[in-house]
PDB file of C-alpha atoms in Angstrom:
ATOM      1  CA  UNK A   1      45.609 -34.894 257.828  1.00  0.00           C
ATOM      2  CA  UNK A   2      45.412 -36.611 254.117  1.00  0.00           C
ATOM      3  CA  UNK A   3      47.878 -38.329 252.235  1.00  0.00           C
ATOM      4  CA  UNK A   4      47.306 -35.876 249.205  1.00  0.00           C
ATOM      5  CA  UNK A   5      48.725 -32.970 251.934  1.00  0.00           C
ATOM      6  CA  UNK A   6      50.608 -34.777 254.092  1.00  0.00           C
ATOM      7  CA  UNK A   7      52.843 -35.730 250.879  1.00  0.00           C
ATOM      8  CA  UNK A   8      53.174 -32.398 250.037  1.00  0.00           C
ATOM      9  CA  UNK A   9      53.884 -30.882 254.043  1.00  0.00           C
ATOM     10  CA  UNK A  10      52.318 -27.366 252.753  1.00  0.00           C
ATOM     11  CA  UNK A  11      48.915 -26.449 253.517  1.00  0.00           C
ATOM     12  CA  UNK A  12      46.106 -26.068 250.915  1.00  0.00           C
ATOM     13  CA  UNK A  13      46.650 -22.809 249.028  1.00  0.00           C
ATOM     14  CA  UNK A  14      42.785 -20.810 248.457  1.00  0.00           C
ATOM     15  CA  UNK A  15      42.884 -18.242 246.129  1.00  0.00           C
ATOM     16  CA  UNK A  16      39.934 -15.400 246.261  1.00  0.00           C
ATOM     17  CA  UNK A  17      39.097 -13.930 243.260  1.00  0.00           C
ATOM     18  CA  UNK A  18      37.117 -10.439 244.398  1.00  0.00           C
ATOM     19  CA  UNK A  19      35.527  -8.422 241.712  1.00  0.00           C
ATOM     20  CA  UNK A  20      33.920  -5.879 244.134  1.00  0.00           C
ATOM     21  CA  UNK A  21      34.532  -2.458 243.308  1.00  0.00           C
ATOM     22  CA  UNK A  22      33.947  -0.705 247.004  1.00  0.00           C
ATOM     23  CA  UNK A  23      36.144  -0.297 249.897  1.00  0.00           C
ATOM     24  CA  UNK A  24      34.591  -2.449 251.792  1.00  0.00           C
ATOM     25  CA  UNK A  25      32.788  -4.569 249.245  1.00  0.00           C
ATOM     26  CA  UNK A  26      30.105  -6.790 250.051  1.00  0.00           C
ATOM     27  CA  UNK A  27      31.592  -9.212 247.446  1.00  0.00           C
ATOM     28  CA  UNK A  28      35.472  -9.609 249.127  1.00  0.00           C
ATOM     29  CA  UNK A  29      33.073 -10.138 252.165  1.00  0.00           C
ATOM     30  CA  UNK A  30      31.041 -12.707 251.012  1.00  0.00           C
ATOM     31  CA  UNK A  31      34.278 -14.296 249.275  1.00  0.00           C
ATOM     32  CA  UNK A  32      35.983 -14.085 252.847  1.00  0.00           C
ATOM     33  CA  UNK A  33      33.244 -16.145 255.261  1.00  0.00           C
ATOM     34  CA  UNK A  34      33.817 -18.900 252.320  1.00  0.00           C
ATOM     35  CA  UNK A  35      37.529 -18.831 252.411  1.00  0.00           C
ATOM     36  CA  UNK A  36      37.289 -18.565 256.366  1.00  0.00           C
ATOM     37  CA  UNK A  37      34.515 -21.302 256.796  1.00  0.00           C
ATOM     38  CA  UNK A  38      36.833 -23.212 254.305  1.00  0.00           C
ATOM     39  CA  UNK A  39      39.510 -22.927 256.769  1.00  0.00           C
ATOM     40  CA  UNK A  40      37.585 -23.596 259.759  1.00  0.00           C
ATOM     41  CA  UNK A  41      36.649 -26.779 258.158  1.00  0.00           C
ATOM     42  CA  UNK A  42      39.970 -28.070 257.231  1.00  0.00           C
ATOM     43  CA  UNK A  43      41.433 -27.131 261.054  1.00  0.00           C
ATOM     44  CA  UNK A  44      38.628 -29.353 262.683  1.00  0.00           C
ATOM     45  CA  UNK A  45      39.773 -32.413 260.203  1.00  0.00           C
ATOM     46  CA  UNK A  46      43.721 -31.826 261.243  1.00  0.00           C
ATOM     47  CA  UNK A  47      44.620 -29.691 257.745  1.00  0.00           C
ATOM     48  CA  UNK A  48      45.685 -26.182 256.721  1.00  0.00           C
ATOM     49  CA  UNK A  49      44.414 -23.354 254.590  1.00  0.00           C
ATOM     50  CA  UNK A  50      46.373 -20.701 253.248  1.00  0.00           C
ATOM     51  CA  UNK A  51      44.501 -17.912 251.338  1.00  0.00           C
ATOM     52  CA  UNK A  52      45.410 -15.405 249.113  1.00  0.00           C
ATOM     53  CA  UNK A  53      43.408 -12.656 247.753  1.00  0.00           C
ATOM     54  CA  UNK A  54      43.408 -11.426 243.783  1.00  0.00           C
ATOM     55  CA  UNK A  55      41.440  -7.824 244.503  1.00  0.00           C
ATOM     56  CA  UNK A  56      40.702  -7.316 241.017  1.00  0.00           C
ATOM     57  CA  UNK A  57      39.669  -3.274 241.735  1.00  0.00           C
ATOM     58  CA  UNK A  58      43.063  -3.287 242.120  1.00  0.00           C
ATOM     59  CA  UNK A  59      44.005  -4.845 238.422  1.00  0.00           C
ATOM     60  CA  UNK A  60      41.435  -2.875 236.780  1.00  0.00           C
ATOM     61  CA  UNK A  61      44.184  -0.875 234.369  1.00  0.00           C
ATOM     62  CA  UNK A  62      45.853  -4.053 234.091  1.00  0.00           C
ATOM     63  CA  UNK A  63      42.858  -5.947 232.617  1.00  0.00           C
ATOM     64  CA  UNK A  64      41.956  -3.359 230.486  1.00  0.00           C
ATOM     65  CA  UNK A  65      45.749  -2.993 228.773  1.00  0.00           C
ATOM     66  CA  UNK A  66      45.311  -7.872 228.685  1.00  0.00           C
ATOM     67  CA  UNK A  67      41.719  -7.082 226.777  1.00  0.00           C
ATOM     68  CA  UNK A  68      43.398  -5.585 224.032  1.00  0.00           C
ATOM     69  CA  UNK A  69      47.177  -6.269 223.787  1.00  0.00           C
ATOM     70  CA  UNK A  70      47.687  -9.256 225.413  1.00  0.00           C
ATOM     71  CA  UNK A  71      50.315  -7.841 227.408  1.00  0.00           C
ATOM     72  CA  UNK A  72      50.194  -8.973 230.789  1.00  0.00           C
ATOM     73  CA  UNK A  73      51.295  -6.260 233.621  1.00  0.00           C
ATOM     74  CA  UNK A  74      53.532  -7.252 237.148  1.00  0.00           C
ATOM     75  CA  UNK A  75      49.760  -7.363 238.957  1.00  0.00           C
ATOM     76  CA  UNK A  76      48.386  -9.310 236.551  1.00  0.00           C
ATOM     77  CA  UNK A  77      51.064 -11.842 236.298  1.00  0.00           C
ATOM     78  CA  UNK A  78      51.225 -12.162 240.018  1.00  0.00           C
ATOM     79  CA  UNK A  79      47.574 -13.298 240.195  1.00  0.00           C
ATOM     80  CA  UNK A  80      48.517 -15.848 237.263  1.00  0.00           C
ATOM     81  CA  UNK A  81      51.021 -17.146 239.387  1.00  0.00           C
ATOM     82  CA  UNK A  82      48.800 -17.789 242.404  1.00  0.00           C
ATOM     83  CA  UNK A  83      45.893 -19.215 240.265  1.00  0.00           C
ATOM     84  CA  UNK A  84      48.536 -21.229 238.864  1.00  0.00           C
ATOM     85  CA  UNK A  85      49.646 -22.845 242.461  1.00  0.00           C
ATOM     86  CA  UNK A  86      45.637 -22.546 243.741  1.00  0.00           C
ATOM     87  CA  UNK A  87      44.415 -26.185 245.063  1.00  0.00           C
ATOM     88  CA  UNK A  88      40.869 -24.512 245.326  1.00  0.00           C
ATOM     89  CA  UNK A  89      39.482 -20.615 244.051  1.00  0.00           C
ATOM     90  CA  UNK A  90      36.690 -19.044 245.329  1.00  0.00           C
ATOM     91  CA  UNK A  91      35.625 -16.640 242.872  1.00  0.00           C
ATOM     92  CA  UNK A  92      32.863 -13.500 244.001  1.00  0.00           C
ATOM     93  CA  UNK A  93      31.160 -11.194 241.463  1.00  0.00           C
ATOM     94  CA  UNK A  94      29.024  -8.029 242.052  1.00  0.00           C
ATOM     95  CA  UNK A  95      25.278  -8.886 239.257  1.00  0.00           C
ATOM     96  CA  UNK A  96      24.634  -5.389 237.431  1.00  0.00           C
ATOM     97  CA  UNK A  97      22.411  -5.129 235.254  1.00  0.00           C
ATOM     98  CA  UNK A  98      21.789  -8.830 235.716  1.00  0.00           C
ATOM     99  CA  UNK A  99      25.282 -10.223 235.145  1.00  0.00           C
ATOM    100  CA  UNK A 100      28.671 -10.214 236.734  1.00  0.00           C
ATOM    101  CA  UNK A 101      30.717  -7.123 236.557  1.00  0.00           C
ATOM    102  CA  UNK A 102      32.383  -6.631 233.086  1.00  0.00           C
ATOM    103  CA  UNK A 103      35.878  -6.143 235.389  1.00  0.00           C
ATOM    104  CA  UNK A 104      35.033  -9.985 236.867  1.00  0.00           C
ATOM    105  CA  UNK A 105      34.347 -11.403 233.262  1.00  0.00           C
ATOM    106  CA  UNK A 106      37.127  -9.373 231.847  1.00  0.00           C
ATOM    107  CA  UNK A 107      39.911 -10.943 233.889  1.00  0.00           C
ATOM    108  CA  UNK A 108      38.678 -14.061 233.442  1.00  0.00           C
ATOM    109  CA  UNK A 109      38.550 -13.687 229.716  1.00  0.00           C
ATOM    110  CA  UNK A 110      41.993 -12.796 229.118  1.00  0.00           C
ATOM    111  CA  UNK A 111      43.366 -16.131 231.940  1.00  0.00           C
ATOM    112  CA  UNK A 112      44.889 -18.793 229.407  1.00  0.00           C
ATOM    113  CA  UNK A 113      42.504 -21.421 228.597  1.00  0.00           C
ATOM    114  CA  UNK A 114      44.707 -24.127 230.326  1.00  0.00           C
ATOM    115  CA  UNK A 115      45.650 -22.280 233.540  1.00  0.00           C
ATOM    116  CA  UNK A 116      42.396 -23.561 235.918  1.00  0.00           C
ATOM    117  CA  UNK A 117      41.925 -27.069 234.059  1.00  0.00           C
ATOM    118  CA  UNK A 118      39.895 -29.372 236.962  1.00  0.00           C
ATOM    119  CA  UNK A 119      40.730 -26.614 239.960  1.00  0.00           C
ATOM    120  CA  UNK A 120      37.449 -27.018 242.609  1.00  0.00           C
ATOM    121  CA  UNK A 121      36.204 -23.755 242.411  1.00  0.00           C
ATOM    122  CA  UNK A 122      33.294 -21.936 244.190  1.00  0.00           C
ATOM    123  CA  UNK A 123      30.826 -19.459 243.046  1.00  0.00           C
ATOM    124  CA  UNK A 124      29.682 -16.423 244.333  1.00  0.00           C
ATOM    125  CA  UNK A 125      27.794 -13.338 243.482  1.00  0.00           C
ATOM    126  CA  UNK A 126      26.101 -10.869 245.572  1.00  0.00           C
ATOM    127  CA  UNK A 127      23.317  -8.014 244.446  1.00  0.00           C
ATOM    128  CA  UNK A 128      20.820  -5.817 245.992  1.00  0.00           C
ATOM    129  CA  UNK A 129      18.071  -7.820 245.029  1.00  0.00           C
ATOM    130  CA  UNK A 130      17.174 -11.437 245.123  1.00  0.00           C
ATOM    131  CA  UNK A 131      16.003 -11.539 241.532  1.00  0.00           C
ATOM    132  CA  UNK A 132      19.504 -11.579 240.403  1.00  0.00           C
ATOM    133  CA  UNK A 133      20.017 -14.954 242.355  1.00  0.00           C
ATOM    134  CA  UNK A 134      20.143 -16.948 238.959  1.00  0.00           C
ATOM    135  CA  UNK A 135      23.003 -14.988 237.656  1.00  0.00           C
ATOM    136  CA  UNK A 136      25.674 -17.749 239.448  1.00  0.00           C
ATOM    137  CA  UNK A 137      24.636 -20.755 237.597  1.00  0.00           C
ATOM    138  CA  UNK A 138      23.383 -19.505 234.450  1.00  0.00           C
ATOM    139  CA  UNK A 139      26.001 -17.172 233.564  1.00  0.00           C
ATOM    140  CA  UNK A 140      29.159 -17.310 236.006  1.00  0.00           C
ATOM    141  CA  UNK A 141      28.754 -21.311 236.040  1.00  0.00           C
ATOM    142  CA  UNK A 142      29.691 -21.557 231.710  1.00  0.00           C
ATOM    143  CA  UNK A 143      32.015 -19.273 231.756  1.00  0.00           C
ATOM    144  CA  UNK A 144      33.729 -21.718 234.662  1.00  0.00           C
ATOM    145  CA  UNK A 145      32.851 -24.518 232.403  1.00  0.00           C
ATOM    146  CA  UNK A 146      34.716 -23.592 229.525  1.00  0.00           C
ATOM    147  CA  UNK A 147      37.188 -22.706 231.376  1.00  0.00           C
ATOM    148  CA  UNK A 148      37.503 -26.754 232.508  1.00  0.00           C
ATOM    149  CA  UNK A 149      37.139 -26.018 236.077  1.00  0.00           C
ATOM    150  CA  UNK A 150      35.568 -28.437 238.777  1.00  0.00           C
ATOM    151  CA  UNK A 151      32.792 -25.640 240.047  1.00  0.00           C
ATOM    152  CA  UNK A 152      31.521 -27.332 243.312  1.00  0.00           C
ATOM    153  CA  UNK A 153      27.667 -28.101 243.131  1.00  0.00           C
ATOM    154  CA  UNK A 154      26.352 -25.013 245.927  1.00  0.00           C
ATOM    155  CA  UNK A 155      26.754 -21.849 244.671  1.00  0.00           C
ATOM    156  CA  UNK A 156      26.460 -18.568 246.959  1.00  0.00           C
ATOM    157  CA  UNK A 157      24.225 -15.734 246.506  1.00  0.00           C
ATOM    158  CA  UNK A 158      23.629 -12.916 248.238  1.00  0.00           C
ATOM    159  CA  UNK A 159      21.355 -10.360 247.976  1.00  0.00           C
ATOM    160  CA  UNK A 160      20.789  -7.373 250.722  1.00  0.00           C
ATOM    161  CA  UNK A 161      18.351  -8.945 253.142  1.00  0.00           C
ATOM    162  CA  UNK A 162      20.485 -12.497 252.998  1.00  0.00           C
ATOM    163  CA  UNK A 163      23.566 -11.547 254.617  1.00  0.00           C
ATOM    164  CA  UNK A 164      22.325 -12.426 258.363  1.00  0.00           C
ATOM    165  CA  UNK A 165      19.772 -15.279 257.445  1.00  0.00           C
ATOM    166  CA  UNK A 166      20.641 -18.863 258.550  1.00  0.00           C
ATOM    167  CA  UNK A 167      20.020 -19.899 254.702  1.00  0.00           C
ATOM    168  CA  UNK A 168      23.158 -17.993 253.513  1.00  0.00           C
ATOM    169  CA  UNK A 169      25.414 -19.414 256.498  1.00  0.00           C
ATOM    170  CA  UNK A 170      24.342 -23.018 255.685  1.00  0.00           C
ATOM    171  CA  UNK A 171      24.844 -22.509 251.929  1.00  0.00           C
ATOM    172  CA  UNK A 172      28.335 -21.129 252.682  1.00  0.00           C
ATOM    173  CA  UNK A 173      28.954 -24.178 254.857  1.00  0.00           C
ATOM    174  CA  UNK A 174      28.015 -26.656 252.284  1.00  0.00           C
ATOM    175  CA  UNK A 175      29.768 -25.355 249.699  1.00  0.00           C
ATOM    176  CA  UNK A 176      32.940 -25.601 251.775  1.00  0.00           C
ATOM    177  CA  UNK A 177      33.300 -28.615 252.557  1.00  0.00           C
ATOM    178  CA  UNK A 178      32.310 -29.677 248.817  1.00  0.00           C
ATOM    179  CA  UNK A 179      35.409 -27.887 247.533  1.00  0.00           C
ATOM    180  CA  UNK A 180      37.642 -29.246 250.810  1.00  0.00           C
ATOM    181  CA  UNK A 181      36.525 -32.628 249.513  1.00  0.00           C
ATOM    182  CA  UNK A 182      37.478 -31.929 246.122  1.00  0.00           C
ATOM    183  CA  UNK A 183      41.323 -30.270 247.353  1.00  0.00           C
ATOM    184  CA  UNK A 184      41.279 -33.493 249.512  1.00  0.00           C
ATOM    185  CA  UNK A 185      41.108 -35.716 246.606  1.00  0.00           C
ATOM    186  CA  UNK A 186      43.757 -34.203 245.098  1.00  0.00           C
ATOM    187  CA  UNK A 187      41.353 -34.805 242.014  1.00  0.00           C
ATOM    188  CA  UNK A 188      42.661 -31.474 239.710  1.00  0.00           C
ATOM    189  CA  UNK A 189      46.670 -33.191 240.485  1.00  0.00           C
ATOM    190  CA  UNK A 190      45.771 -36.343 239.078  1.00  0.00           C
ATOM    191  CA  UNK A 191      43.267 -35.287 236.055  1.00  0.00           C
ATOM    192  CA  UNK A 192      46.364 -33.128 235.333  1.00  0.00           C
ATOM    193  CA  UNK A 193      49.101 -35.487 235.436  1.00  0.00           C
ATOM    194  CA  UNK A 194      46.784 -38.519 234.267  1.00  0.00           C
ATOM    195  CA  UNK A 195      44.502 -37.137 231.442  1.00  0.00           C
ATOM    196  CA  UNK A 196      46.533 -33.772 230.293  1.00  0.00           C
ATOM    197  CA  UNK A 197      46.946 -35.339 226.705  1.00  0.00           C
ATOM    198  CA  UNK A 198      43.186 -35.697 226.255  1.00  0.00           C
ATOM    199  CA  UNK A 199      42.180 -32.111 226.604  1.00  0.00           C
ATOM    200  CA  UNK A 200      42.078 -29.910 223.409  1.00  0.00           C
ATOM    201  CA  UNK A 201      44.964 -27.211 224.068  1.00  0.00           C
ATOM    202  CA  UNK A 202      46.042 -23.797 222.126  1.00  0.00           C
ATOM    203  CA  UNK A 203      49.928 -24.160 221.132  1.00  0.00           C
ATOM    204  CA  UNK A 204      52.217 -22.281 223.993  1.00  0.00           C
ATOM    205  CA  UNK A 205      49.443 -22.515 226.848  1.00  0.00           C
ATOM    206  CA  UNK A 206      51.694 -24.682 228.412  1.00  0.00           C
ATOM    207  CA  UNK A 207      55.235 -23.933 227.027  1.00  0.00           C
ATOM    208  CA  UNK A 208      54.780 -26.224 224.663  1.00  0.00           C
ATOM    209  CA  UNK A 209      54.328 -29.450 226.888  1.00  0.00           C
ATOM    210  CA  UNK A 210      50.630 -29.440 225.801  1.00  0.00           C
ATOM    211  CA  UNK A 211      51.308 -30.884 222.480  1.00  0.00           C
ATOM    212  CA  UNK A 212      53.140 -33.506 220.975  1.00  0.00           C
ATOM    213  CA  UNK A 213      54.591 -31.526 218.059  1.00  0.00           C
ATOM    214  CA  UNK A 214      58.221 -32.534 216.763  1.00  0.00           C
ATOM    215  CA  UNK A 215      59.813 -28.811 215.896  1.00  0.00           C
ATOM    216  CA  UNK A 216      62.385 -30.458 214.390  1.00  0.00           C
ATOM    217  CA  UNK A 217      60.344 -31.687 211.243  1.00  0.00           C
ATOM    218  CA  UNK A 218      60.778 -30.347 207.876  1.00  0.00           C
ATOM    219  CA  UNK A 219      57.270 -28.856 207.995  1.00  0.00           C
ATOM    220  CA  UNK A 220      57.839 -26.810 211.482  1.00  0.00           C
ATOM    221  CA  UNK A 221      61.678 -25.594 209.850  1.00  0.00           C
ATOM    222  CA  UNK A 222      59.803 -24.422 206.807  1.00  0.00           C
ATOM    223  CA  UNK A 223      56.873 -22.254 209.030  1.00  0.00           C
ATOM    224  CA  UNK A 224      59.437 -21.036 210.857  1.00  0.00           C
ATOM    225  CA  UNK A 225      60.997 -19.247 207.955  1.00  0.00           C
ATOM    226  CA  UNK A 226      63.881 -22.471 207.518  1.00  0.00           C
ATOM    227  CA  UNK A 227      64.668 -24.818 205.095  1.00  0.00           C
ATOM    228  CA  UNK A 228      64.472 -28.002 204.279  1.00  0.00           C
ATOM    229  CA  UNK A 229      67.111 -30.444 205.402  1.00  0.00           C
ATOM    230  CA  UNK A 230      68.844 -32.129 202.230  1.00  0.00           C
ATOM    231  CA  UNK A 231      67.745 -35.952 202.588  1.00  0.00           C
ATOM    232  CA  UNK A 232      71.134 -38.324 202.330  1.00  0.00           C
ATOM    233  CA  UNK A 233      71.442 -40.605 198.889  1.00  0.00           C
TER     234      UNK A 233
END
C-alpha cells in the first residue's frame, strides 16, 4: 500500500463519467472496462479502488438548465461533489458527427473551471467507425487541458470492430496503469496544496479562498454599496 493511500486509510476514488445515451451503452461499457482494469491492477498492488458512476443521460435536463441559467439541480450537485472528491476520472464519450456528443461536452462546460485542476483523467470514446479515432486527442484532450486536468498519455477509442481486439485490451491496461501511478503519486493533492495560488482563478470558484482579496478594503466596501470608513485624524 502506498504512503498516499495509507495516510488517508481509504480506497482511491475513481469517478466514471459516461456520455452514453442508450441502455446498454457501449460508451458506458468502455468506461466500465477501464475502471475495472484500474481496480484489478490496484488490487494486485495491495491497494483498493472505489468507483462511482455519473451517467449523463440521467442528468440531461439538469445539464440543459445549468447551461441557460447556471442553476444546479440535485443530480448535478451530487455529480460535482463526486468529482470534487475524486482521485481520478474516466471520461467516456460517444462520437457524433466527428465530435464528442453535445451532452458530454455540455456537462463539462458548466463545471467550475477550478473543480478538476490536476486530477488524473483517462479519456475514452466510442463510435461506429474508426474514422473518428482522432476525436479523443484532437477535441477531448483540448477540453480537459482547458480544465487543467492531468490527462494520461494513453487515450482509449473503440469502434464497432475493436471490441474483441487484443489491441483494445492493451490500450485499456496501459491507460489504467498510467492513471493508477498518478493516483499513487498524490500529484493532484500536491499541486493543490503547493501551487494553488499560481493558477488563474475566477472569484468564488473555491468559496473565496482562491484569491487574496481584502474584503474589508475601502474599494470592496464601495463595490458592495457601502461607505468608506472615515479616516482618523
